[in-house]
Coordinates of C-alpha atoms in Angstrom, one line a residue:
X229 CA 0.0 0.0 0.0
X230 CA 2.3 2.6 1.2
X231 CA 4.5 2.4 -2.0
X232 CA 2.0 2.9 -4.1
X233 CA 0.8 5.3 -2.4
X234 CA 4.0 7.2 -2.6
X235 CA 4.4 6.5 -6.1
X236 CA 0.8 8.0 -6.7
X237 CA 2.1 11.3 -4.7
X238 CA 5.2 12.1 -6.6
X239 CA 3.0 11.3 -9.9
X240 CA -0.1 13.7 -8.8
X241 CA 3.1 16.4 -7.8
X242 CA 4.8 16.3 -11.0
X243 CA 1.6 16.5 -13.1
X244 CA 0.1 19.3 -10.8
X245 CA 2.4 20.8 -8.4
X246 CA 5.1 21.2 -10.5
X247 CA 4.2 22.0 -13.6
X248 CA 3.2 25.2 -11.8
X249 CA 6.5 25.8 -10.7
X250 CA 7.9 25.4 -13.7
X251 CA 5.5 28.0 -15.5
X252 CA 5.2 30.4 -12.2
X253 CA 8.5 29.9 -10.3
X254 CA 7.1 32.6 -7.5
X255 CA 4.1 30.6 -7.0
X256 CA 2.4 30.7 -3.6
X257 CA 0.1 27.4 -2.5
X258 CA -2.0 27.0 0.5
X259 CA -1.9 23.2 1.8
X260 CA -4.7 21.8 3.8
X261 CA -3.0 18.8 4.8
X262 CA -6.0 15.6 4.6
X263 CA -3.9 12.4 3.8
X264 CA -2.2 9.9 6.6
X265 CA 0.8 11.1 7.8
X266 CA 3.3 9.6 6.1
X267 CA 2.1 11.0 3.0
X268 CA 1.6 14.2 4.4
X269 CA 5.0 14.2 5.3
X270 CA 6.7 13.3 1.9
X271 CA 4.5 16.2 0.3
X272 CA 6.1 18.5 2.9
X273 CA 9.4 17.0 1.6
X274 CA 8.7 17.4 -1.7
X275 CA 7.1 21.0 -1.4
X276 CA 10.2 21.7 0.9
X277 CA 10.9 25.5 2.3
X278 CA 11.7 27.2 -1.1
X279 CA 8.1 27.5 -2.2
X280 CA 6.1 29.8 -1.1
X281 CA 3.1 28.3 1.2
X282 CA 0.8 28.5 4.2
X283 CA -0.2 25.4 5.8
X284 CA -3.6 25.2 7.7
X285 CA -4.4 23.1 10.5
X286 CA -8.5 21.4 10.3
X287 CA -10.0 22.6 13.7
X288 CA -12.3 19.7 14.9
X289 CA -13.8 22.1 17.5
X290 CA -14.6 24.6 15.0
X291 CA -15.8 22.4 12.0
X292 CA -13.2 25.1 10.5
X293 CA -9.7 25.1 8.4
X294 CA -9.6 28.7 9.3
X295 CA -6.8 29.3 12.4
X296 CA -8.5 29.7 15.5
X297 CA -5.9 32.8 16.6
X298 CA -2.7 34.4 15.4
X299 CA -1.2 34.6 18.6
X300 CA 0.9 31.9 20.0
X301 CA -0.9 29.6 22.1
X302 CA 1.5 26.7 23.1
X303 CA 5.3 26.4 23.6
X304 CA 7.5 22.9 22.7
X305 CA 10.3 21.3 24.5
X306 CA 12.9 18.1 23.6
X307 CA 14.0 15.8 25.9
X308 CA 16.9 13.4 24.8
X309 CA 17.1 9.9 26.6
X310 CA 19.8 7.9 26.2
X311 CA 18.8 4.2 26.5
X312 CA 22.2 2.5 25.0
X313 CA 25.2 2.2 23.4
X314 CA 25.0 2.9 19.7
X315 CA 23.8 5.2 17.7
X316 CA 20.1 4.6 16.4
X317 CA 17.8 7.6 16.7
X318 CA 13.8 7.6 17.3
X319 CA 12.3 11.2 17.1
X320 CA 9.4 10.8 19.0
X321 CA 6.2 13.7 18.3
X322 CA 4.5 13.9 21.2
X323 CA 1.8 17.4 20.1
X324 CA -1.3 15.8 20.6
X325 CA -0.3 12.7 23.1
X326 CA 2.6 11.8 25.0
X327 CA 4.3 8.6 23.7
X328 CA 5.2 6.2 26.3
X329 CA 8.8 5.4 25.3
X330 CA 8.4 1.7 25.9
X331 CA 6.1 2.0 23.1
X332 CA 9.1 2.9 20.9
X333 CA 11.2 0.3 22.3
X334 CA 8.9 -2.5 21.2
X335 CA 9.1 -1.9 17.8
X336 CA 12.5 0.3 17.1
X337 CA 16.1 -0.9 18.5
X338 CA 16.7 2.6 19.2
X339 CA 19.8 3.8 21.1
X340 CA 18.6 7.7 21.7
X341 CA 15.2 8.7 21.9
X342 CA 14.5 12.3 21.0
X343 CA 11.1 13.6 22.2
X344 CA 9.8 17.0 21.2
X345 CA 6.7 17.5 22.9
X346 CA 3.5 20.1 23.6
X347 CA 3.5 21.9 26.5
X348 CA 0.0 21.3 25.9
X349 CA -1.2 18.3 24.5
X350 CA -4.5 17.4 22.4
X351 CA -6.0 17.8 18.9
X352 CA -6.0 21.7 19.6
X353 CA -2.1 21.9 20.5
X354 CA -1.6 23.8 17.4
X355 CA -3.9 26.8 17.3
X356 CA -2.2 29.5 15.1
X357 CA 0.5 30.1 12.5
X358 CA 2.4 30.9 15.8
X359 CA 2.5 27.9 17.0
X360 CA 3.2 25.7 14.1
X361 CA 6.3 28.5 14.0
X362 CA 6.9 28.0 17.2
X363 CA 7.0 24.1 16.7
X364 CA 9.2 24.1 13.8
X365 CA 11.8 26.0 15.3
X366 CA 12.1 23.7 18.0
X367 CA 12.3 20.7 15.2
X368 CA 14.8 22.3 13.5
X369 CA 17.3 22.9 16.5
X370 CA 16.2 19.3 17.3
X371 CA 17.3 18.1 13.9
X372 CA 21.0 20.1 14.0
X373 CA 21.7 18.9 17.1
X374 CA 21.1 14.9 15.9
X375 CA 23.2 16.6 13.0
X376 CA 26.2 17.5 15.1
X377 CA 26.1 15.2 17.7
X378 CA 25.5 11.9 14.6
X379 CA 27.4 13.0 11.6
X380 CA 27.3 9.7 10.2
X381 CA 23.4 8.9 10.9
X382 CA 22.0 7.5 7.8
X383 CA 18.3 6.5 9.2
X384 CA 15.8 8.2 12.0
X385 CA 12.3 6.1 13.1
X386 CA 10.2 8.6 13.4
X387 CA 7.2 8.2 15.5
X388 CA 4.2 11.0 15.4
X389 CA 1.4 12.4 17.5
X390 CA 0.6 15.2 15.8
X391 CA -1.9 17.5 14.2
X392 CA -1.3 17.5 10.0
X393 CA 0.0 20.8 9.7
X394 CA 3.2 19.9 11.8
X395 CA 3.6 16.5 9.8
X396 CA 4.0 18.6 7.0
X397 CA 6.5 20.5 8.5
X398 CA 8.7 17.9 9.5
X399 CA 8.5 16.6 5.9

């Protein structure tokens, strides 16, 4: 399933997304991210942060894709937990639940476990442009620092809880 399903993704982007580019190279999109999240992520890849786009985030409460502020609401933190020897990293998203890190351990050898986490959690952690900001700066530092400190790292298992519009960030 999930091949194909990343096969049909980088088809649908080089037919439509794309082909935009190539005729408007200043194009601005607006994503409202509706897929499962691996997918969402590899469009965020593919997208990347040289085109111009706003991400919105579905409000359940709301019934709404419309941002329910502008002003940050939350604030995220990492935690690193060294659990052995070697050198196999999980990046654990914990916006909308915490992830037990047993949980990670049952299915990922992992070495290091990075955690980035909400200060609040739940399907509303992410209420505004701000906080998605806010949330990517923190992934970023998060991603230099497994950088620096693993030069060599060649794979990450990456484990989310988290609303859409932050999957497609970390894509």
């Amino acid at each position: 399933y999930w091949e194909n399903a990343s096969k049909a993704l980088d088809r649908k982007y080089n037919q439509q997304i794309v082909s935009i580019l190539d005729e408007f190279a200043n194009a601005h999109f607006s994503v409202f991210p509706l897929a499962p999240m691996p997918l969402i992520m590899k469009l965020g890849y593919k997208i990347g942060d040289k085109t111009r786009a706003d991400i919105f985030q579905f409000s359940r409460a709301e019934d709404s894709w419309n941002w329910l502020t502008h002003e940050q609401t939350n604030s995220f933190s990492v935690e690193k937990q060294t659990i052995g020897e070697g050198d196999r990293i999980a990046l654990v998203f914990g916006l909308t639940a915490d992830i037990a890190p047993n949980r990670i351990t049952e299915v990922y050898d992992a070495d290091v476990l990075y955690f980035i986490r909400a200060d609040r959690f739940g399907m509303d952690c992410l209420k505004s442009p701000a906080d998605l900001a806010a949330f990517w700066r923190v992934y970023q530092t998060t991603c230099d620092e497994i950088k620096n400190t693993y030069p060599d790292i060649k794979e990450i298992g990456v484990f989310p809880a988290m609303p859409v519009s932050a999957a497609f960030e970390v894509g």
